[in-house]
XYZ file of C-alpha atoms in Angstrom:
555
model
C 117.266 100.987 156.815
C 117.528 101.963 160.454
C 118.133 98.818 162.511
C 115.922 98.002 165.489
C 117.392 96.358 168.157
C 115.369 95.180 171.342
C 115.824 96.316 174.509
C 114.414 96.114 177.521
C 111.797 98.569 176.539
C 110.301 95.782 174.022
C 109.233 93.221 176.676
C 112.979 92.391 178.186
C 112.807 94.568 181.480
C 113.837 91.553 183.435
C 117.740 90.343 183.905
C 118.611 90.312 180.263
C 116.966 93.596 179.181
C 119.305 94.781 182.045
C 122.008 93.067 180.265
C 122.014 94.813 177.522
C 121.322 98.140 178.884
C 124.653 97.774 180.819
C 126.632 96.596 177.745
C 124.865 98.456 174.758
C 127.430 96.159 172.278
C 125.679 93.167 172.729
C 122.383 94.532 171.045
C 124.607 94.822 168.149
C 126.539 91.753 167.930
C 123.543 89.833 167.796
C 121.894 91.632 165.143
C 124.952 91.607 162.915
C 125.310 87.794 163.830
C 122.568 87.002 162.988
C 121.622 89.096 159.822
C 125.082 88.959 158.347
C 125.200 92.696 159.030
C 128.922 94.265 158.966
C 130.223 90.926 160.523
C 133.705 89.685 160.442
C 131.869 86.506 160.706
C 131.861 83.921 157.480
C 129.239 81.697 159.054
C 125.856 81.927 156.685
C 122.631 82.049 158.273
C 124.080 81.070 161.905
C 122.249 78.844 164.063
C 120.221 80.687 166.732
C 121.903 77.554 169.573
C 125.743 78.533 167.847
C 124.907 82.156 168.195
C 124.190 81.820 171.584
C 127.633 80.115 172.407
C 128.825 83.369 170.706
C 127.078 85.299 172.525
C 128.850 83.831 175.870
C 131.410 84.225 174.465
C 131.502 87.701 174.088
C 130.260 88.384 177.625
C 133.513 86.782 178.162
C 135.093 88.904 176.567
C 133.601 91.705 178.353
C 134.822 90.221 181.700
C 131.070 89.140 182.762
C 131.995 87.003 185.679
C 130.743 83.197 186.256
C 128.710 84.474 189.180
C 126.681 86.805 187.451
C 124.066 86.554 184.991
C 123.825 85.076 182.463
C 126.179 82.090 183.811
C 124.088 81.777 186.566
C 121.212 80.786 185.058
C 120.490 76.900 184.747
C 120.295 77.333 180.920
C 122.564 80.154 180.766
C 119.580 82.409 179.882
C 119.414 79.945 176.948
C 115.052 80.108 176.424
C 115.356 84.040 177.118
C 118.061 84.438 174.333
C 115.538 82.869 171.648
C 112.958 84.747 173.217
C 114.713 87.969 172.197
C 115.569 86.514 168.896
C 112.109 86.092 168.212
C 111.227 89.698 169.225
C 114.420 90.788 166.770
C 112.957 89.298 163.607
C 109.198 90.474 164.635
C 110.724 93.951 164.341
C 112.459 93.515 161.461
C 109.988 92.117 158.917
C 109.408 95.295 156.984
C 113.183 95.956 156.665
C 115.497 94.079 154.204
C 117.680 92.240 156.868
C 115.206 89.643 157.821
C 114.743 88.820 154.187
C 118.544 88.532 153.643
C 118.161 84.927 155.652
C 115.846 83.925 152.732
C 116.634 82.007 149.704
C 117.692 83.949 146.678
C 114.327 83.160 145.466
C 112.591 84.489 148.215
C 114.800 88.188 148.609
C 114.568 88.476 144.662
C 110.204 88.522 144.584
C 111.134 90.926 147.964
C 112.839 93.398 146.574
C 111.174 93.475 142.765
C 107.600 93.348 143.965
C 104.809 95.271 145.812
C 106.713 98.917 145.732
C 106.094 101.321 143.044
C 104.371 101.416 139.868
C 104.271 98.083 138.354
C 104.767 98.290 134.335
C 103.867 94.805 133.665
C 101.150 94.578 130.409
C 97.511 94.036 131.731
C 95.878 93.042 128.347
C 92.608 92.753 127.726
C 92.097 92.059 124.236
C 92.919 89.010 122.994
C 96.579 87.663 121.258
C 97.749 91.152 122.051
C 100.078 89.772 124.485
C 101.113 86.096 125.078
C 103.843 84.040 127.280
C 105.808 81.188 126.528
C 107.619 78.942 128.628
C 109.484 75.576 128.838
C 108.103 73.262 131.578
C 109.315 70.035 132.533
C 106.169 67.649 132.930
C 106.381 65.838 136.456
C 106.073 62.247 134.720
C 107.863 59.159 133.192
C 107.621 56.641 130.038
C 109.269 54.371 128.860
C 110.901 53.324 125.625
C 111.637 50.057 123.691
C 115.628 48.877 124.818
C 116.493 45.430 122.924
C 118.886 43.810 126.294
C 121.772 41.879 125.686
C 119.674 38.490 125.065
C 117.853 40.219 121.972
C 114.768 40.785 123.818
C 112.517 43.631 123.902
C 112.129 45.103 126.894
C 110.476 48.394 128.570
C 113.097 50.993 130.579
C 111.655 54.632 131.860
C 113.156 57.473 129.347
C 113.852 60.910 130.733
C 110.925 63.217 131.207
C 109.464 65.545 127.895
C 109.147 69.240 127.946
C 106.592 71.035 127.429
C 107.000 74.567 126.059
C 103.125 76.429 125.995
C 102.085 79.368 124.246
C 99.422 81.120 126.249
C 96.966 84.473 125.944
C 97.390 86.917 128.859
C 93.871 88.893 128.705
C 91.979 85.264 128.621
C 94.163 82.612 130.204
C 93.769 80.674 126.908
C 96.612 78.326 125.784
C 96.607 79.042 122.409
C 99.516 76.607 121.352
C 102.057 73.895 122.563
C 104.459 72.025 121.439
C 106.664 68.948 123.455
C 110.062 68.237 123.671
C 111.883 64.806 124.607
C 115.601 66.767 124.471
C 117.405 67.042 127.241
C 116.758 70.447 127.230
C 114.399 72.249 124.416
C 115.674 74.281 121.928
C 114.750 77.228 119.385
C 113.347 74.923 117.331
C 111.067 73.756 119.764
C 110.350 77.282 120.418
C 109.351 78.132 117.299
C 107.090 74.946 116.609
C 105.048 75.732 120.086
C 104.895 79.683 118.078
C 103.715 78.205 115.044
C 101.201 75.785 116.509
C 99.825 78.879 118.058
C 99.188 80.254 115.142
C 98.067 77.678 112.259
C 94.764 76.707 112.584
C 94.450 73.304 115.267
C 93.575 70.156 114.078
C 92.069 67.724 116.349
C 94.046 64.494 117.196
C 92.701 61.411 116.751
C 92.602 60.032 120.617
C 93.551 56.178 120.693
C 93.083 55.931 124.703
C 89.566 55.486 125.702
C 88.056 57.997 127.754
C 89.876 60.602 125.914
C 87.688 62.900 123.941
C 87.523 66.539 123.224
C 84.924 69.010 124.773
C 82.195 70.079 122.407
C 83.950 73.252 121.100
C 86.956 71.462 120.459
C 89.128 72.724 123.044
C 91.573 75.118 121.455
C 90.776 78.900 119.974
C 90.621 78.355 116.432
C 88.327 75.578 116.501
C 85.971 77.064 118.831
C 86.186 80.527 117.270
C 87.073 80.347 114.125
C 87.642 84.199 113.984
C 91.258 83.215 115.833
C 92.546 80.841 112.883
C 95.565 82.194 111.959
C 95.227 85.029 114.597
C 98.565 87.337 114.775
C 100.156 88.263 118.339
C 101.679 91.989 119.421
C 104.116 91.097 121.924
C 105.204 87.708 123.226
C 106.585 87.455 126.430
C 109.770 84.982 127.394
C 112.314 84.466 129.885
C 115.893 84.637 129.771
C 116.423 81.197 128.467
C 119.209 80.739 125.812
C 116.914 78.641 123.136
C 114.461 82.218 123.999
C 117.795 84.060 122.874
C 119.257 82.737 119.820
C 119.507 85.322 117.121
C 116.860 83.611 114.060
C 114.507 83.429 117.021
C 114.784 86.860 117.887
C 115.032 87.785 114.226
C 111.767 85.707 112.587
C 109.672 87.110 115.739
C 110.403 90.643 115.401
C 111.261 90.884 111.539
C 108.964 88.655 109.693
C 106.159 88.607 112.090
C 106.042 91.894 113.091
C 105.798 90.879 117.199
C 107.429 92.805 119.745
C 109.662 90.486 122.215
C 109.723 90.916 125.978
C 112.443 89.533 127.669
C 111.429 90.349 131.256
C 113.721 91.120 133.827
C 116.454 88.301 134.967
C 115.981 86.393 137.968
C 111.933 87.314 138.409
C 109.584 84.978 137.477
C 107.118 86.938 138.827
C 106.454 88.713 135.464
C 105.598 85.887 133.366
C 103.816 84.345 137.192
C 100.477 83.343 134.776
C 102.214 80.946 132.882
C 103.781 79.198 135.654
C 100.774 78.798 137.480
C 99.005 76.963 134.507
C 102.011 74.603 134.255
C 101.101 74.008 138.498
C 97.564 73.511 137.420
C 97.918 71.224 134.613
C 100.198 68.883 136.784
C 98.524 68.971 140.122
C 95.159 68.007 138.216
C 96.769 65.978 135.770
C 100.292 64.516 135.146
C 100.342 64.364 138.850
C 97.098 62.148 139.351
C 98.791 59.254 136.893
C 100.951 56.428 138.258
C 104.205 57.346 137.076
C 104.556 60.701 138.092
C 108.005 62.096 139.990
C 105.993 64.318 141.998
C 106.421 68.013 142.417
C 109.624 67.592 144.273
C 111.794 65.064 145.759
C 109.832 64.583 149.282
C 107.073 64.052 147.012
C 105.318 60.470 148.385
C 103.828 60.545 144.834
C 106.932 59.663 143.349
C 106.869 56.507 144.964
C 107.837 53.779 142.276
C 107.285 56.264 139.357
C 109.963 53.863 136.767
C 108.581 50.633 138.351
C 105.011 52.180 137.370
C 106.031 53.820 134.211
C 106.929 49.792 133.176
C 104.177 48.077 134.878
C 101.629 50.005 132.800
C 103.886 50.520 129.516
C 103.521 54.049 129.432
C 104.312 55.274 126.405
C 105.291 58.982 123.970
C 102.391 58.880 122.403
C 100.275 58.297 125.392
C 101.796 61.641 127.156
C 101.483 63.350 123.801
C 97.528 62.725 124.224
C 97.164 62.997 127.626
C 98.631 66.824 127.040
C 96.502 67.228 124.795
C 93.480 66.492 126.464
C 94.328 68.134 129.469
C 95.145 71.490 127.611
C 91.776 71.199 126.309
C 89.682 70.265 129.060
C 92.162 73.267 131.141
C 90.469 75.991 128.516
C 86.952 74.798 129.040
C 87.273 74.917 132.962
C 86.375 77.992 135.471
C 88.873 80.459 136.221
C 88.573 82.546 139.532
C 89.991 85.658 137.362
C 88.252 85.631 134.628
C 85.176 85.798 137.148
C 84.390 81.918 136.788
C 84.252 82.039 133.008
C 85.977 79.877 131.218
C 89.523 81.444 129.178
C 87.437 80.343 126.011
C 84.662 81.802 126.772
C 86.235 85.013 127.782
C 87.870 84.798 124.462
C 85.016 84.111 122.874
C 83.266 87.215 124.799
C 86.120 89.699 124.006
C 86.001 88.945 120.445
C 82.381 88.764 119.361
C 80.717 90.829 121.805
C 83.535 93.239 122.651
C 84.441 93.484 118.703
C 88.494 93.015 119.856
C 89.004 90.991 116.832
C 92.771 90.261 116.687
C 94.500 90.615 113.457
C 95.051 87.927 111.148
C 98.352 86.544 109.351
C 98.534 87.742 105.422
C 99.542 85.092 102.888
C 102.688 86.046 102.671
C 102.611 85.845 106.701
C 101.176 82.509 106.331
C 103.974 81.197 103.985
C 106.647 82.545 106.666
C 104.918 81.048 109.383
C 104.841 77.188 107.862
C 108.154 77.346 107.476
C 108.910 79.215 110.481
C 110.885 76.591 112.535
C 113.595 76.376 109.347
C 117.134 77.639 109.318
C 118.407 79.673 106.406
C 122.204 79.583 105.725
C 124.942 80.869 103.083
C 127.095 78.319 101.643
C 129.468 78.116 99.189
C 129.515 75.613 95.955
C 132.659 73.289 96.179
C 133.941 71.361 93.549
C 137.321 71.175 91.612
C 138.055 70.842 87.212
C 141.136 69.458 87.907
C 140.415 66.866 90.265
C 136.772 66.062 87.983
C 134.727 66.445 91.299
C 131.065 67.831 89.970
C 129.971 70.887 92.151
C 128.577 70.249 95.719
C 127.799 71.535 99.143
C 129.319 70.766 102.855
C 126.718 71.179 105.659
C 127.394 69.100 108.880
C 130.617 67.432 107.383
C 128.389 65.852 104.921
C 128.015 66.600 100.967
C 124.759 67.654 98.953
C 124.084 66.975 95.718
C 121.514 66.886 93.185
C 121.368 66.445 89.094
C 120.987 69.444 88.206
C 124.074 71.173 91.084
C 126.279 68.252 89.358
C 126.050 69.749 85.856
C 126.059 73.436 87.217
C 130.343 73.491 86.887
C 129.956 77.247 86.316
C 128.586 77.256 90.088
C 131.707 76.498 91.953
C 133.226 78.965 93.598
C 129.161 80.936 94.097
C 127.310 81.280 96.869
C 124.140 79.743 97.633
C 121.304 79.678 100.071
C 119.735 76.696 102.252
C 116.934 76.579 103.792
C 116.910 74.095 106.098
C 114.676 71.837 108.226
C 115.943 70.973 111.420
C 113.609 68.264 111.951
C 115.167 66.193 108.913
C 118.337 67.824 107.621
C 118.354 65.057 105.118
C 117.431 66.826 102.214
C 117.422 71.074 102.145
C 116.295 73.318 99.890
C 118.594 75.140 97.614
C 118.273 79.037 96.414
C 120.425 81.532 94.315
C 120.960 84.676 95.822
C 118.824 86.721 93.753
C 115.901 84.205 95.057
C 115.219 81.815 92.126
C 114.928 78.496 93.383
C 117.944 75.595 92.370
C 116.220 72.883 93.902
C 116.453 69.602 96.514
C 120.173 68.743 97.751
C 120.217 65.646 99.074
C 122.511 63.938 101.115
C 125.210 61.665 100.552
C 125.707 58.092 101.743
C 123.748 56.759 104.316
C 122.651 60.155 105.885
C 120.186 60.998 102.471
C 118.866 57.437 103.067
C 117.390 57.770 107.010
C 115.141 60.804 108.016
C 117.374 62.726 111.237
C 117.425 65.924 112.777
C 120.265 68.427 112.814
C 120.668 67.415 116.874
C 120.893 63.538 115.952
C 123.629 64.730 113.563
C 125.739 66.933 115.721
C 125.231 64.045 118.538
C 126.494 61.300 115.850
C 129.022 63.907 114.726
C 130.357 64.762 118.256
C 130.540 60.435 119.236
C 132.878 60.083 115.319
C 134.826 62.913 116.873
C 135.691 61.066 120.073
C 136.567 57.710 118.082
C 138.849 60.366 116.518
C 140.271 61.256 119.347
C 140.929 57.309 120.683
C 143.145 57.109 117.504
C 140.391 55.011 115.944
C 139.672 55.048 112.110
C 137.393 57.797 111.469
C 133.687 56.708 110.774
C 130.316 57.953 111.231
C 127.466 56.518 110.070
C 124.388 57.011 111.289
C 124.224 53.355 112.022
C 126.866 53.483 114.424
C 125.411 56.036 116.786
C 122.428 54.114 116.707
C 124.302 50.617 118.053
C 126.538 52.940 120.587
C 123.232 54.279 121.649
C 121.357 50.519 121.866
C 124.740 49.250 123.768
C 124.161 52.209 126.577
C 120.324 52.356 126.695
C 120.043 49.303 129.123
C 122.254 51.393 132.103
C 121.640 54.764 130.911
C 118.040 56.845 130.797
C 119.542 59.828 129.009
C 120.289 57.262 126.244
C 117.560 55.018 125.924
C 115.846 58.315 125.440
C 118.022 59.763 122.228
C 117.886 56.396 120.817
C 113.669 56.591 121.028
C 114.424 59.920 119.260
C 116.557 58.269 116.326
C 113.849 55.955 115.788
C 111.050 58.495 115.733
C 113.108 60.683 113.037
C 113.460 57.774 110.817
C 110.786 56.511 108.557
C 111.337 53.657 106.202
C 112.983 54.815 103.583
C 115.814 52.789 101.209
C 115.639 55.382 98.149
C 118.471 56.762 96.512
C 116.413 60.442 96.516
C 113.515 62.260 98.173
C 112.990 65.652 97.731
C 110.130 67.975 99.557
C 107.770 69.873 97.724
C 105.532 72.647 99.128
C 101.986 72.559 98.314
C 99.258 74.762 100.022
C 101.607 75.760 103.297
C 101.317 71.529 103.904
C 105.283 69.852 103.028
C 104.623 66.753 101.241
C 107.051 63.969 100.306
C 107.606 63.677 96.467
C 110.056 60.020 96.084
C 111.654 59.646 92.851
C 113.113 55.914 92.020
C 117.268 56.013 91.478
C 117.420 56.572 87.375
C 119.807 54.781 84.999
C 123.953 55.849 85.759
C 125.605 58.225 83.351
C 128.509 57.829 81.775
C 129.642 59.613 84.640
C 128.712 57.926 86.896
C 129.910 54.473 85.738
C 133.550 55.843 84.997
C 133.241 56.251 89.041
C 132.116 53.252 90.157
C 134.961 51.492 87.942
C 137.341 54.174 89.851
C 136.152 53.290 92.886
C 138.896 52.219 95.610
C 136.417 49.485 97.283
C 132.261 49.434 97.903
C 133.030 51.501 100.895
C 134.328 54.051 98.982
C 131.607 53.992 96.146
C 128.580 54.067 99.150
C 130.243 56.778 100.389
C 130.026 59.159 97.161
C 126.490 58.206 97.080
C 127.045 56.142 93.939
C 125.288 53.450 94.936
């Protein structure tokens, strides 16, 4: 690009237009200056009052005498300079130099947008293309801390996520699902995918005023057409929980969808998304008393954790005001959709229009209720010679079951888990021709509390650090927890896992639950600890101490 200096032929005829006329280098000093152009200077985005002392400078150094302008001048042509400033970036707005001032944000929508042939996916029919994305909802709540006097008190947790699944040709948000991790994962991911897809089920609203609209709010309760409705392409950003291989993998192989990463560093092409994430906050999370605003010179964030306390906001409150809102946000106007609603567009496209979308086959439907699982090889450990009966390592914690224990012929063979992520407690065991082997449940006091595979790494990670302090090593379950209750009264980000722990665990003081599949719905099947074997007694009178007998999960 050419660059365009002023001169006195642009509006500066007077003194400094003569200026520069006499001493053509000045016109380029100041535009390198002050667009970073082929300058030896390291100064970013200079001041336009230090670029002037610059520029005096330089007359300096091209002997411009005290006596004659611009040191003359009262100001030392000080209003004029900003005057031609002014003129320079007028003339440069269509060329790439003023934008180089910008944020990154700003030059990056410059320079990918509004030239060309745009190749973004205009959909019109229905679930033929969708977007996903993570947004972090603009509000607090708090969580139950026991202080150091044993009382129950309120503290403000760290703010959920909310990852939404949402149609391109209607505007419809078709699925959701939240997130109270630091930062969402795959697994969240995959449950905001799979909510998109199994039919909805309404939620039974505990906070009065709360209440569906007539047609229920979401797609496949207001069509019914859309239950189980299948997607073409899905559309995510560059996130690493958007990257992770089974994600990629269970999208494109078992569910036939087509994955569009977008470019890096532009927004722009996933834009719809992001504006329905503005829209739900600015006419909803941001209305409510503890909201953090939409940025830190937000007045709305005024006393957001002394509000979050004062009016106990709790999980389950956010969980149903995002519900709601999502619901009421598909039954309201949209200016694109010509002031129809995104379900009644749907609705339109689908009955009227006949672009019916294509719907998930059984075996689809089997893939997609277990979707969120993780399937890994193991190998079956176990030793003759030491009498250990056959069993599995996953996390640095054994599996067993009855019928692995009398399986001796199985150690040394591989195996296949498939595992929940949401409560690694028990897994599912498979040979590797497919037949099924069963529940493995987990030793000790991890197959006695329900956790998820994060709570164990986390647990996993604070044993490791003990470790590492030359402390004995040990880690329970029970002992994250009390680390996690010691920290919660100074610290947000662990008030907030500890809430997690507690939601993960249910009460159960069995010895074994397995999980049984019935009709794509996981049900809990508990059976009572039987009778010991033989076995089993000759190791409890071989046991070193209690410790060591709780540990092999013999009692």
């Amino acid at each position: 690009m050419e660059e365009k200096v002023t001169n006195g032929k642009s509006g500066y005829s007077g003194s400094f237009g003569q200026l520069l006329m006499k001493f053509p280098t000045l016109q380029s000093f100041i535009y390198k200056q002050y667009f970073q152009k082929d300058s030896d200077s390291l100064e970013k985005n200079i001041r336009i009052r230090t670029l002037h002392s610059k520029f005096l400078e330089e007359c300096r150094k091209l002997k411009i005498q005290d006596y004659e302008y611009p040191f003359i001048t009262k100001d030392k042509a000080e209003r004029t300079f900003y005057n031609y400033i002014e003129k320079l970036v007028e003339d440069n707005k269509n060329a790439n130099a003023a934008m180089s001032r910008e944020s990154i944000n700003a030059t990056q929508r410059f320079l990918s947008t509004g030239v060309g042939t745009g190749h973004r996916p205009y959909p019109i029919a229905p679930f033929s293309v969708v977007q996903l994305d993570g947004h972090r909802i603009d509000m607090l709540y708090t969580v139950n801390v026991e202080n150091k006097h044993g009382e129950i008190i309120q503290m403000p947790a760290m703010r959920l996520w909310l990852i939404a699944v949402m149609d391109v040709a209607t505007r419809t948000i078709i699925g959701y699902s939240l997130s109270c991790n630091e930062n969402y994962n795959q697994t969240d991911v995959l449950k905001a995918l799979r909510n998109a897809i199994i039919p909805k089920k309404e939620m039974n609203f505990t906070i009065k005023g709360l209440v569906y609209p007539e047609n229920g709010g979401f797609p496949s309760i207001a069509i019914p057409e859309t239950g189980w409705a299948m997607f073409d392409t899905i559309m995510l950003d560059n996130a690493k929980s958007h990257l992770a291989k089974n994600l990629i993998e269970k999208l494109a192989n078992q569910l036939m969808c087509s994955v569009n990463f977008g470019s890096v560093a532009t927004p722009e092409t996933r834009g719809v998304i992001e504006r329905v994430f503005g829209t739900l906050e600015e006419n909803g999370f941001h209305r409510l008393p503890s909201t953090t605003g939409s940025n830190i010179n937000d007045t709305r964030r005024k006393n957001a954790e002394k509000d979050a306390v004062k009016y106990k906001i709790t999980y389950d409150d956010i969980i149903q005001i995002t519900e709601y809102l999502i619901a009421i946000y598909n039954n309201s106007a949209h200016s694109s959709l010509d002031n129809q609603t995104p379900l009644q567009c749907m609705e339109r496209r689908i009955r009227d229009a006949g672009m019916l979308p294509s719907i998930a086959t059984e075996e689809q439907k089997a893939v997609i209720a277990s979707r969120t699982y993780i399937y890994e090889i193991k190998t079956v450990r176990g030793s003759y010679q030491s009498g250990k009966r056959p069993y599995i390592t996953y996390k640095k914690v054994e599996y067993r079951s009855d019928l692995l224990a009398y399986s001796m012929g199985l150690i040394g063979q591989k195996i296949m888990l498939e595992i929940n992520p949401d409560d690694i407690r028990t897994m599912r065991a498979f040979f590797m021709d497919g037949s099924e082997l069963g529940i493995l449940t987990a030793t000790g006091e991890w197959g006695r509390k329900s956790h998820s595979l994060k709570t164990r790494e986390a647990a996993m990670k604070s044993a490791n650090i003990n470790k590492q302090k030359n402390n004995r090593f040990y880690a329970p379950l029970t002992e994250y927890e009390k680390e996690l209750k010691e920290r919660a009264t100074k610290e947000r980000r662990s008030r907030t896992k500890a809430a997690i722990v507690e939601v993960e665990q249910k009460d159960i003081n069995i010895a074994d639950t397995s999980t049984i599949v019935v009709n794509d719905t996981a049900q809990p099947v508990i059976r009572e600890k039987q009778a010991y074997t033989p076995e089993e007694i000759q190791a409890l009178l071989e046991a070193d101490s209690v410790e060591d007998a709780f540990g092999k999960g013999l009692i």
